[in-house]
Coordinates of C-alpha atoms in Angstrom, one line a residue:
X47 CA -21.4 -18.2 -59.4
X48 CA -23.0 -15.1 -58.1
X49 CA -22.0 -13.0 -55.1
X50 CA -24.8 -14.3 -52.9
X51 CA -23.7 -17.9 -53.4
X52 CA -20.1 -17.1 -52.7
X53 CA -21.2 -15.3 -49.5
X54 CA -23.2 -18.4 -48.4
X55 CA -20.3 -20.7 -49.1
X56 CA -18.0 -18.4 -47.2
X57 CA -20.3 -18.4 -44.2
X58 CA -20.7 -22.1 -44.3
X59 CA -16.9 -22.6 -44.4
X60 CA -16.4 -20.2 -41.5
X61 CA -19.1 -22.0 -39.5
X62 CA -17.5 -25.3 -40.2
X63 CA -14.1 -24.0 -39.0
X64 CA -15.3 -22.3 -35.9
X65 CA -18.3 -22.5 -33.7
X66 CA -18.8 -18.8 -33.5
X67 CA -16.8 -15.7 -33.2
X68 CA -16.2 -14.4 -29.6
X69 CA -16.6 -10.7 -29.2
X70 CA -15.6 -8.9 -26.1
X71 CA -18.4 -7.6 -24.0
X72 CA -19.0 -3.9 -23.9
X73 CA -21.6 -1.2 -23.2
X74 CA -24.5 -0.9 -25.6
X75 CA -26.5 2.3 -26.0
X76 CA -29.8 0.5 -25.8
X77 CA -29.0 -2.2 -23.2
X78 CA -25.7 -2.2 -21.1
X79 CA -26.2 -6.0 -20.8
X80 CA -26.6 -6.6 -24.5
X81 CA -24.0 -7.4 -27.0
X82 CA -24.0 -6.6 -30.8
X83 CA -27.3 -7.4 -32.5
X84 CA -29.2 -7.3 -29.2
X85 CA -27.7 -10.6 -27.9
X86 CA -27.2 -10.7 -24.1
X87 CA -23.5 -10.4 -23.3
X88 CA -22.0 -12.4 -20.4
X89 CA -20.6 -10.4 -17.5
X90 CA -16.8 -10.1 -17.1
X91 CA -15.4 -12.8 -14.9
X92 CA -12.9 -12.1 -12.2
X93 CA -9.8 -14.3 -12.5
X94 CA -6.7 -14.5 -10.2
X95 CA -3.7 -12.5 -11.3
X96 CA -0.8 -14.5 -12.6
X97 CA 2.1 -12.3 -11.5
X98 CA 2.7 -9.8 -8.6
X99 CA 5.7 -7.5 -7.9
X100 CA 6.7 -6.0 -4.6
X101 CA 9.5 -3.7 -3.3
X102 CA 10.7 -3.5 0.3
X103 CA 12.9 -0.6 1.4
X104 CA 16.2 -1.1 3.3
X105 CA 15.0 -1.5 6.9
X106 CA 17.5 0.4 9.1
X107 CA 21.1 1.5 9.4
X108 CA 21.1 1.1 13.2
X109 CA 23.4 -1.4 14.9
X110 CA 20.6 -2.0 17.4
X111 CA 17.9 -3.0 14.9
X112 CA 16.3 -6.4 14.6
X113 CA 14.2 -7.0 11.5
X114 CA 11.7 -9.7 10.7
X115 CA 10.4 -10.4 7.2
X116 CA 7.2 -12.3 6.8
X117 CA 5.7 -13.4 3.4
X118 CA 2.3 -14.8 2.8
X119 CA -0.2 -15.6 0.0
X120 CA -3.8 -16.4 1.0
X121 CA -5.2 -19.8 -0.1
X122 CA -8.3 -19.6 -2.1
X123 CA -11.2 -21.9 -1.1
X124 CA -10.8 -25.3 -2.7
X125 CA -7.3 -24.4 -3.9
X126 CA -4.7 -27.1 -3.9
X127 CA -0.9 -26.6 -3.6
X128 CA -0.6 -25.4 -7.1
X129 CA 2.7 -24.5 -8.7
X130 CA 4.2 -21.1 -8.3
X131 CA 7.1 -19.2 -6.8
X132 CA 7.5 -16.0 -4.8
X133 CA 10.8 -14.6 -3.6
X134 CA 12.7 -11.4 -2.9
X135 CA 16.2 -10.6 -4.0
X136 CA 18.6 -7.8 -2.9
X137 CA 18.5 -4.5 -4.8
X138 CA 21.7 -2.8 -5.8
X139 CA 22.6 0.5 -4.0
X140 CA 22.3 3.2 -6.7
X141 CA 25.8 4.4 -6.1
X142 CA 27.5 0.9 -5.8
X143 CA 27.0 -1.7 -8.5
X144 CA 23.7 -0.5 -9.9
X145 CA 25.1 1.5 -12.8
X146 CA 26.3 5.1 -13.3
X147 CA 24.0 8.1 -12.8
X148 CA 23.1 8.1 -16.4
X149 CA 21.9 4.5 -16.1
X150 CA 24.7 3.0 -18.2
X151 CA 26.5 -0.1 -16.9
X152 CA 30.0 0.2 -15.5
X153 CA 32.8 -1.6 -17.3
X154 CA 32.8 -5.3 -16.3
X155 CA 29.4 -5.1 -14.5
X156 CA 27.7 -6.9 -17.3
X157 CA 29.4 -10.1 -16.4
X158 CA 28.6 -9.7 -12.7
X159 CA 24.8 -9.5 -13.2
X160 CA 24.7 -5.8 -12.1
X161 CA 24.2 -4.2 -15.5
X162 CA 21.1 -2.8 -17.0
X163 CA 18.8 -5.6 -18.1
X164 CA 20.5 -8.4 -16.1
X165 CA 18.7 -10.4 -13.5
X166 CA 19.1 -9.8 -9.8
X167 CA 21.4 -12.1 -7.9
X168 CA 21.9 -13.1 -4.3
X169 CA 20.2 -15.3 -1.7
X170 CA 16.4 -15.1 -1.9
X171 CA 14.6 -13.7 1.2
X172 CA 11.4 -15.4 2.6
X173 CA 10.7 -17.5 -0.5
X174 CA 7.3 -19.1 -0.6
X175 CA 6.5 -22.5 -2.0
X176 CA 2.7 -22.8 -1.3
X177 CA -0.2 -20.5 -0.3
X178 CA -1.8 -20.6 3.1
X179 CA 1.3 -20.7 5.2
X180 CA 3.6 -17.7 6.0
X181 CA 7.3 -17.8 5.9
X182 CA 9.4 -15.7 8.3
X183 CA 13.1 -14.7 8.5
X184 CA 15.1 -12.5 10.9
X185 CA 18.2 -10.4 10.4
X186 CA 20.2 -8.1 12.6
X187 CA 22.2 -6.6 9.8
X188 CA 22.5 -2.8 9.8
X189 CA 23.3 -3.0 6.1
X190 CA 20.3 -5.2 5.2
X191 CA 19.4 -4.2 1.6
X192 CA 16.3 -3.1 -0.1
X193 CA 14.5 -6.1 -1.7
X194 CA 12.8 -6.6 -5.1
X195 CA 10.5 -9.5 -5.7
X196 CA 8.1 -11.3 -8.0
X197 CA 5.4 -13.9 -7.3
X198 CA 3.8 -16.0 -10.0
X199 CA 1.3 -18.8 -10.4
X200 CA -0.8 -19.7 -7.4
X201 CA 1.4 -17.5 -5.1
X202 CA 0.7 -14.2 -7.0
X203 CA -2.9 -13.4 -5.9
X204 CA -2.7 -11.4 -2.7
X205 CA 1.1 -11.9 -2.1
X206 CA 2.0 -9.8 0.9
X207 CA 5.3 -9.1 2.6
X208 CA 5.8 -7.3 5.9
X209 CA 9.1 -6.1 7.3
X210 CA 9.1 -5.2 11.0
X211 CA 12.1 -3.6 12.6
X212 CA 12.6 -3.0 16.4
X213 CA 15.3 -0.4 17.2
X214 CA 15.7 -0.3 21.0
X215 CA 17.8 2.8 21.4
X216 CA 19.5 5.7 19.7
X217 CA 18.5 7.3 16.4
X218 CA 15.5 5.6 14.9
X219 CA 14.3 4.2 18.2
X220 CA 10.9 2.6 17.8
X221 CA 9.0 -0.2 16.0
X222 CA 9.1 0.4 12.3
X223 CA 6.6 -1.6 10.2
X224 CA 6.2 -1.6 6.5
X225 CA 4.1 -3.6 4.1
X226 CA 6.2 -3.9 1.0
X227 CA 4.7 -1.9 -1.9
X228 CA 3.8 -2.6 -5.5
X229 CA 5.8 -0.4 -7.9
X230 CA 4.0 2.5 -9.5
X231 CA 4.5 6.0 -10.9
X232 CA 2.8 8.4 -8.5
X233 CA 3.1 8.5 -4.7
X234 CA 1.8 11.1 -2.2
X235 CA 3.2 11.4 1.4
X236 CA 1.4 14.0 3.5
X237 CA 3.1 14.3 6.9
X238 CA 6.8 14.3 6.1
X239 CA 9.1 16.9 7.7
X240 CA 12.4 18.7 7.1
X241 CA 12.6 20.1 10.6
X242 CA 15.7 19.7 12.7
X243 CA 14.3 17.0 15.0
X244 CA 13.3 14.8 12.1
X245 CA 15.3 12.8 9.6
X246 CA 13.0 11.7 6.9
X247 CA 14.4 9.6 4.1
X248 CA 12.4 8.7 1.0
X249 CA 13.5 5.3 -0.3
X250 CA 13.2 5.0 -4.1
X251 CA 13.7 1.5 -5.6
X252 CA 13.6 0.6 -9.3
X253 CA 12.5 -3.0 -9.8
X254 CA 12.9 -3.0 -13.6
X255 CA 15.8 -3.5 -16.0
X256 CA 15.5 0.0 -17.4
X257 CA 16.3 3.3 -15.7
X258 CA 13.7 5.3 -13.8
X259 CA 13.6 9.1 -13.5
X260 CA 11.8 10.6 -10.5
X261 CA 10.9 14.2 -9.4
X262 CA 10.5 14.9 -5.7
X263 CA 8.2 17.8 -5.1
X264 CA 7.7 19.3 -1.6
X265 CA 4.8 21.4 -0.5
X266 CA 4.5 23.4 2.7
X267 CA 1.8 25.7 4.2
X268 CA 2.6 28.4 1.6
X269 CA 2.9 26.2 -1.4
X270 CA 5.7 24.5 -3.2
X271 CA 9.2 24.6 -1.6
X272 CA 12.2 25.3 -3.7
X273 CA 14.0 21.9 -4.1
X274 CA 15.9 21.9 -7.4
X275 CA 18.1 19.0 -6.4
X276 CA 14.9 16.9 -6.2
X277 CA 14.3 17.1 -9.9
X278 CA 15.2 14.3 -12.4
X279 CA 16.7 11.9 -9.9
X280 CA 18.0 8.8 -11.8
X281 CA 17.4 5.4 -10.3
X282 CA 19.5 2.8 -12.2
X283 CA 18.0 -0.6 -13.0
X284 CA 17.4 -2.9 -10.0
X285 CA 18.7 -0.2 -7.7
X286 CA 17.6 1.7 -4.6
X287 CA 18.4 5.2 -3.5
X288 CA 17.5 6.8 -0.1
X289 CA 17.1 10.6 -0.2
X290 CA 17.3 12.7 2.9
X291 CA 14.5 15.3 2.4
X292 CA 16.1 18.0 4.5
X293 CA 19.0 18.2 2.0
X294 CA 16.6 19.2 -0.7
X295 CA 15.4 22.5 0.8
X296 CA 17.2 25.6 2.3
X297 CA 15.2 25.9 5.5
X298 CA 13.4 23.5 7.9
X299 CA 9.7 23.0 7.6
X300 CA 7.6 21.0 10.0
X301 CA 4.5 19.9 8.1
X302 CA 5.2 19.0 4.5
X303 CA 3.7 16.9 1.7
X304 CA 6.0 15.0 -0.6
X305 CA 5.0 14.0 -4.1
X306 CA 7.2 11.4 -5.9
X307 CA 6.3 11.7 -9.5
X308 CA 7.9 9.3 -11.9
X309 CA 8.9 10.7 -15.3
X310 CA 9.9 7.4 -16.8
X311 CA 9.9 3.8 -15.6
X312 CA 8.4 2.9 -12.3
X313 CA 9.5 2.7 -8.7
X314 CA 8.5 1.6 -5.2
X315 CA 8.6 4.5 -2.7
X316 CA 8.3 4.6 1.1
X317 CA 9.3 7.2 3.7
X318 CA 11.2 6.4 6.9
X319 CA 10.4 9.1 9.4
X320 CA 12.8 9.3 12.4
X321 CA 12.0 11.7 15.2
X322 CA 14.6 12.5 17.8
X323 CA 12.0 12.7 20.6
X324 CA 9.0 10.5 19.8
X325 CA 10.3 7.5 18.0
X326 CA 10.1 6.5 14.3
X327 CA 8.1 4.5 11.8
X328 CA 7.5 4.1 8.1
X329 CA 5.1 6.5 6.4
X330 CA 3.4 4.7 3.6
X331 CA 2.0 6.5 0.6
X332 CA -1.6 7.8 1.0
X333 CA -4.5 6.8 -1.1
X334 CA -4.7 8.6 -4.5
X335 CA -6.2 12.1 -4.4
X336 CA -9.9 12.1 -4.0
X337 CA -12.8 14.2 -2.6
X338 CA -13.1 12.0 0.5
X339 CA -10.7 10.2 2.8
X340 CA -10.9 7.5 5.4
X341 CA -8.0 7.0 7.9
X342 CA -8.7 3.8 9.8
X343 CA -7.4 2.6 13.2
X344 CA -6.6 5.3 15.7
X345 CA -5.6 3.6 18.9
X346 CA -7.9 4.1 21.9
X347 CA -5.0 5.4 24.0
X348 CA -3.6 7.8 21.5
X349 CA -2.2 10.9 23.4
X350 CA -1.8 13.0 20.3
X351 CA -3.2 13.0 16.8
X352 CA -2.0 15.3 14.0
X353 CA -3.8 15.6 10.7
X354 CA -1.9 16.7 7.6
X355 CA -3.7 17.3 4.3
X356 CA -2.8 18.7 0.9
X357 CA -5.1 19.9 -1.9
X358 CA -3.7 18.5 -5.1
X359 CA -5.9 20.4 -7.6
X360 CA -6.6 24.0 -8.5
X361 CA -9.5 24.4 -6.0
X362 CA -9.5 24.7 -2.2
X363 CA -10.7 21.7 -0.1
X364 CA -13.0 22.6 2.8
X365 CA -13.3 19.4 4.7
X366 CA -15.7 18.2 7.5
X367 CA -14.0 16.1 10.2
X368 CA -15.8 13.2 11.7
X369 CA -14.6 10.5 14.1
X370 CA -16.1 7.1 13.6
X371 CA -16.1 5.2 16.9
X372 CA -17.5 2.0 18.4
X373 CA -21.0 3.5 18.7
X374 CA -21.3 5.8 15.8
X375 CA -19.8 9.0 14.2
X376 CA -19.4 12.4 15.8
X377 CA -17.8 15.7 15.0
X378 CA -14.9 16.5 17.4
X379 CA -15.6 19.6 19.5
X380 CA -13.4 22.4 18.4
X381 CA -12.2 20.5 15.3
X382 CA -15.3 20.5 13.1
X383 CA -13.5 21.2 9.8
X384 CA -10.2 22.0 8.1
X385 CA -9.6 24.3 5.2
X386 CA -6.9 23.3 2.7
X387 CA -5.8 25.8 0.2
X388 CA -5.0 24.8 -3.4
X389 CA -1.5 23.2 -3.6
X390 CA -0.8 23.9 0.0
X391 CA -0.4 21.8 3.1
X392 CA -2.5 22.2 6.2
X393 CA -2.0 20.6 9.6
X394 CA -4.2 20.5 12.6
X395 CA -3.4 19.0 16.1
X396 CA -6.4 17.0 17.2
X397 CA -5.0 16.1 20.7
X398 CA -6.3 13.0 22.4
X399 CA -9.0 12.7 19.9
X400 CA -10.3 9.2 20.7
X401 CA -10.9 9.7 24.5
X402 CA -10.2 6.1 25.4
X403 CA -12.1 4.5 22.5
X404 CA -10.7 3.3 19.2
X405 CA -11.7 5.2 16.1
X406 CA -11.2 6.3 12.5
X407 CA -11.1 9.7 10.9
X408 CA -13.5 10.4 8.0
X409 CA -12.9 13.6 5.9
X410 CA -15.7 14.7 3.5
X411 CA -16.4 17.9 1.5
X412 CA -17.9 20.7 3.5
X413 CA -20.8 22.0 1.4
X414 CA -20.6 21.6 -2.3
X415 CA -16.8 21.5 -2.6
X416 CA -15.3 18.6 -4.6
X417 CA -11.6 19.6 -4.6
X418 CA -9.2 16.5 -4.5
X419 CA -6.8 16.1 -1.6
X420 CA -4.5 13.6 0.2
X421 CA -4.2 13.1 3.9
X422 CA -2.4 11.3 6.7
X423 CA -2.3 11.1 10.5
X424 CA 0.7 11.1 12.8
X425 CA -0.4 9.2 16.0
X426 CA 1.5 9.4 19.3
X427 CA 1.1 7.1 22.3
X428 CA 2.7 7.4 25.7
X429 CA 4.2 10.4 27.6
X430 CA 7.6 11.9 28.2
X431 CA 10.5 9.7 27.4
X432 CA 8.1 6.8 26.7
X433 CA 6.5 8.3 23.6
X434 CA 6.2 6.4 20.4
X435 CA 4.7 7.3 17.0
X436 CA 3.1 5.8 14.0
X437 CA 1.4 7.0 10.8
X438 CA -2.1 6.3 9.3
X439 CA -2.4 7.5 5.7
X440 CA -5.8 7.7 4.0
X441 CA -6.6 4.2 2.8
X442 CA -8.5 2.5 0.0
X443 CA -11.4 0.2 0.8
X444 CA -11.4 -3.6 0.8
X445 CA -13.5 -4.5 -2.2
X446 CA -12.8 -8.2 -2.0
X447 CA -9.9 -9.1 0.3
X448 CA -7.0 -7.6 2.1
X449 CA -4.1 -9.2 4.1
X450 CA -1.5 -8.1 6.6
X451 CA 1.4 -10.4 7.7
X452 CA 3.5 -10.7 10.8
X453 CA 0.9 -10.9 13.6
X454 CA 2.1 -12.1 16.9
X455 CA 0.6 -14.1 19.7
X456 CA 0.1 -10.9 21.6
X457 CA -0.2 -7.3 20.6
X458 CA -2.2 -7.5 17.3
X459 CA -5.4 -5.4 17.0
X460 CA -7.5 -5.2 13.9
X461 CA -9.6 -2.1 13.2
X462 CA -12.6 -2.3 10.7
X463 CA -14.5 0.8 9.6
X464 CA -17.8 1.0 7.7
X465 CA -18.4 4.7 7.1
X466 CA -21.5 4.4 4.9
X467 CA -23.5 1.3 5.5
X468 CA -23.1 -1.9 7.6
X469 CA -20.9 -4.6 6.2
X470 CA -20.1 -8.2 7.0
X471 CA -16.6 -9.5 6.8
X472 CA -14.8 -12.8 7.3
X473 CA -11.5 -12.5 9.4
X474 CA -9.2 -15.4 8.9
X475 CA -5.9 -16.0 10.7
X476 CA -3.5 -18.2 8.8
X477 CA -1.5 -21.1 10.2
X478 CA 1.6 -20.0 12.0
X479 CA 5.0 -19.8 10.3
X480 CA 6.2 -22.6 12.6
X481 CA 3.0 -24.7 12.7
X482 CA -0.7 -24.8 13.5
X483 CA -3.9 -24.4 11.6
X484 CA -6.0 -21.4 10.4
X485 CA -9.0 -20.0 12.3
X486 CA -11.7 -17.6 11.1
X487 CA -14.9 -15.8 12.2
X488 CA -17.5 -13.6 10.6
X489 CA -18.2 -10.1 12.1
X490 CA -20.6 -7.3 11.2
X491 CA -19.5 -3.7 11.3
X492 CA -22.4 -1.3 11.9
X493 CA -22.8 1.7 9.7
X494 CA -20.8 4.7 10.7
X495 CA -18.7 2.8 13.3
X496 CA -15.2 1.4 13.9
X497 CA -14.8 -2.0 15.3
X498 CA -11.5 -3.0 17.0
X499 CA -10.9 -6.6 17.7
X500 CA -8.3 -9.2 18.3
X501 CA -7.9 -11.5 15.3
X502 CA -9.0 -15.1 16.0
X503 CA -6.1 -17.1 17.4
X504 CA -4.9 -19.8 14.9
X505 CA -5.3 -23.4 16.2
X506 CA -2.1 -24.5 17.8
X507 CA -0.2 -21.6 16.1
X508 CA 3.5 -21.3 16.5
X509 CA 5.4 -18.3 15.1
X510 CA 3.8 -15.3 13.4
X511 CA 0.7 -15.5 11.3
X512 CA -1.2 -13.5 8.7
X513 CA -4.6 -12.0 8.9
X514 CA -7.0 -11.8 5.9
X515 CA -10.2 -9.7 5.8
X516 CA -12.8 -10.7 3.1
X517 CA -15.8 -8.5 2.5
X518 CA -18.9 -10.7 2.2
X519 CA -21.6 -8.1 1.8
X520 CA -22.7 -4.6 2.6
X521 CA -20.9 -1.3 2.1
X522 CA -17.2 -0.4 1.8
X523 CA -14.8 -1.5 4.6
X524 CA -11.6 0.1 5.5
X525 CA -9.1 -1.7 7.7
X526 CA -5.8 -1.4 9.6
X527 CA -3.7 -3.5 12.0
X528 CA -1.9 -2.2 15.1
X529 CA 1.1 -4.3 16.2
X530 CA 2.5 -3.7 19.7
X531 CA 5.9 -5.0 20.9
X532 CA 7.8 -4.3 24.0
X533 CA 11.5 -3.9 23.3
X534 CA 14.2 -2.6 25.6
X535 CA 11.6 -2.1 28.4
X536 CA 9.6 0.3 26.2
X537 CA 6.2 -0.3 24.6
X538 CA 6.4 0.3 20.9
X539 CA 3.8 0.1 18.1
X540 CA 3.3 0.4 14.4
X541 CA 0.1 0.5 12.2
X542 CA -0.4 -0.9 8.7
X543 CA -3.4 -0.5 6.4
X544 CA -5.1 -3.3 4.7
X545 CA -6.1 -2.1 1.2
X546 CA -7.6 -4.5 -1.3
X547 CA -5.0 -6.9 -2.4
X548 CA -6.1 -6.7 -6.1
X549 CA -5.6 -10.5 -6.3
X550 CA -8.2 -10.7 -9.1
X551 CA -8.8 -8.8 -12.3
X552 CA -11.8 -8.5 -14.5
X553 CA -11.5 -10.6 -17.7
X554 CA -14.3 -10.0 -20.3
X555 CA -16.0 -13.2 -21.5
X556 CA -16.5 -14.1 -25.1
X557 CA -19.9 -14.1 -26.7
X558 CA -21.0 -15.8 -30.0
X559 CA -21.7 -13.1 -32.5
X560 CA -22.5 -14.5 -36.0
X561 CA -23.3 -10.9 -37.2
X562 CA -19.6 -10.6 -37.9
X563 CA -20.1 -13.1 -40.8
X564 CA -22.8 -11.1 -42.4
X565 CA -22.2 -10.0 -46.0
X566 CA -21.9 -6.2 -46.7

């Protein structure tokens, strides 16, 4: 039997066993939509993620703090109450039950569930059983732990957890809001301080069963600050460690950029900024370094706005400053630009920038410069002893959907910014944590503007609710939520961004490719 006959028999056998060989789609030099041999390849499909992880920092050490946790997963259209689970468990303090500094388990810990590789134990916090309805839980513990959690199945896509702490007096006074973060390996925090009137802690939490090693780098107006004790910080498995930034340097510095760079493993990182005079809040990590930044949601009654930026690369970043308001974009008089030297931090006080109207800050290269940078705003409201502060880091756009939990019957304001072209979004308020039904509305954000609105009130809502923003068409949309609460007779506020929830991932589709069966 000759070779040709054998090849034909092999091909026939293969065709009988399979109906074709699926090849992953990819770029073609001649036609990006074509597969091998000129066949048209199907586009990648977007599928819901099957697993999500979040880390929540320890909320407060104040005896006067009241913390609310709220968890929520959006319900996809037509989705039933599919199976899945989502819960958070207490992390171990790094110096108490989480293993020694070298990451090795202590004697006897392996039987207690504290050792490296063992599962977290304890009572779950805000466990979810179905999408579409938030779950809320309160605590007044001053030793409430950091939390590590995982969601899977139908509860994984868009799983969001918010912790909101009201401290009515003393150190840490203010409303501190934090969206729990996905673990990662690189975090930038422009706007931290090691000055005497600030106590800034970076909370480092390791969600995994292997040790993480982290470098903390600090940069001031003249470059990197000497901080040798910030190098090679070991975070044992399933553990958390708060680090007071002022202990890492020899002299106080007001405007600083913190870079948490992970050498091995991964962590969740957040900064708690406590000011002795103007309140406190969580400073989330800024969007990754880029040549442009959008900082959405400056309140209309802001009495002071400070911009802090850091150039991450080898080039200087000369940036044009624009304020996107309700009727369009403008360049603030006297604050047209900011120059940020390579690997240095620059700060500029913009005063009462918004002049009674809500707005967002947009930073773009001045001229032909393309140097990457990171940026954040410190926003102050009120005067004298009634001042309160919050932070707005540069955000990433909502490509498909973004969600923020823990909205109240009063005091929630949503800000939407479309810096390039007009966009239409759907804003949906979920059912309440104690009952009611969802409500939604579609809104259009004009090009170059910021739209501030109250989210639609859920039908018969009781308790807190979540707000989801879905981009329907148009250009990129950036969003944030301001939450106001009066506590101890003082108005307090916090601001959280709504980045894309990354609830879906692109999955390449198979394509029949019989050319793989061809003879040499």
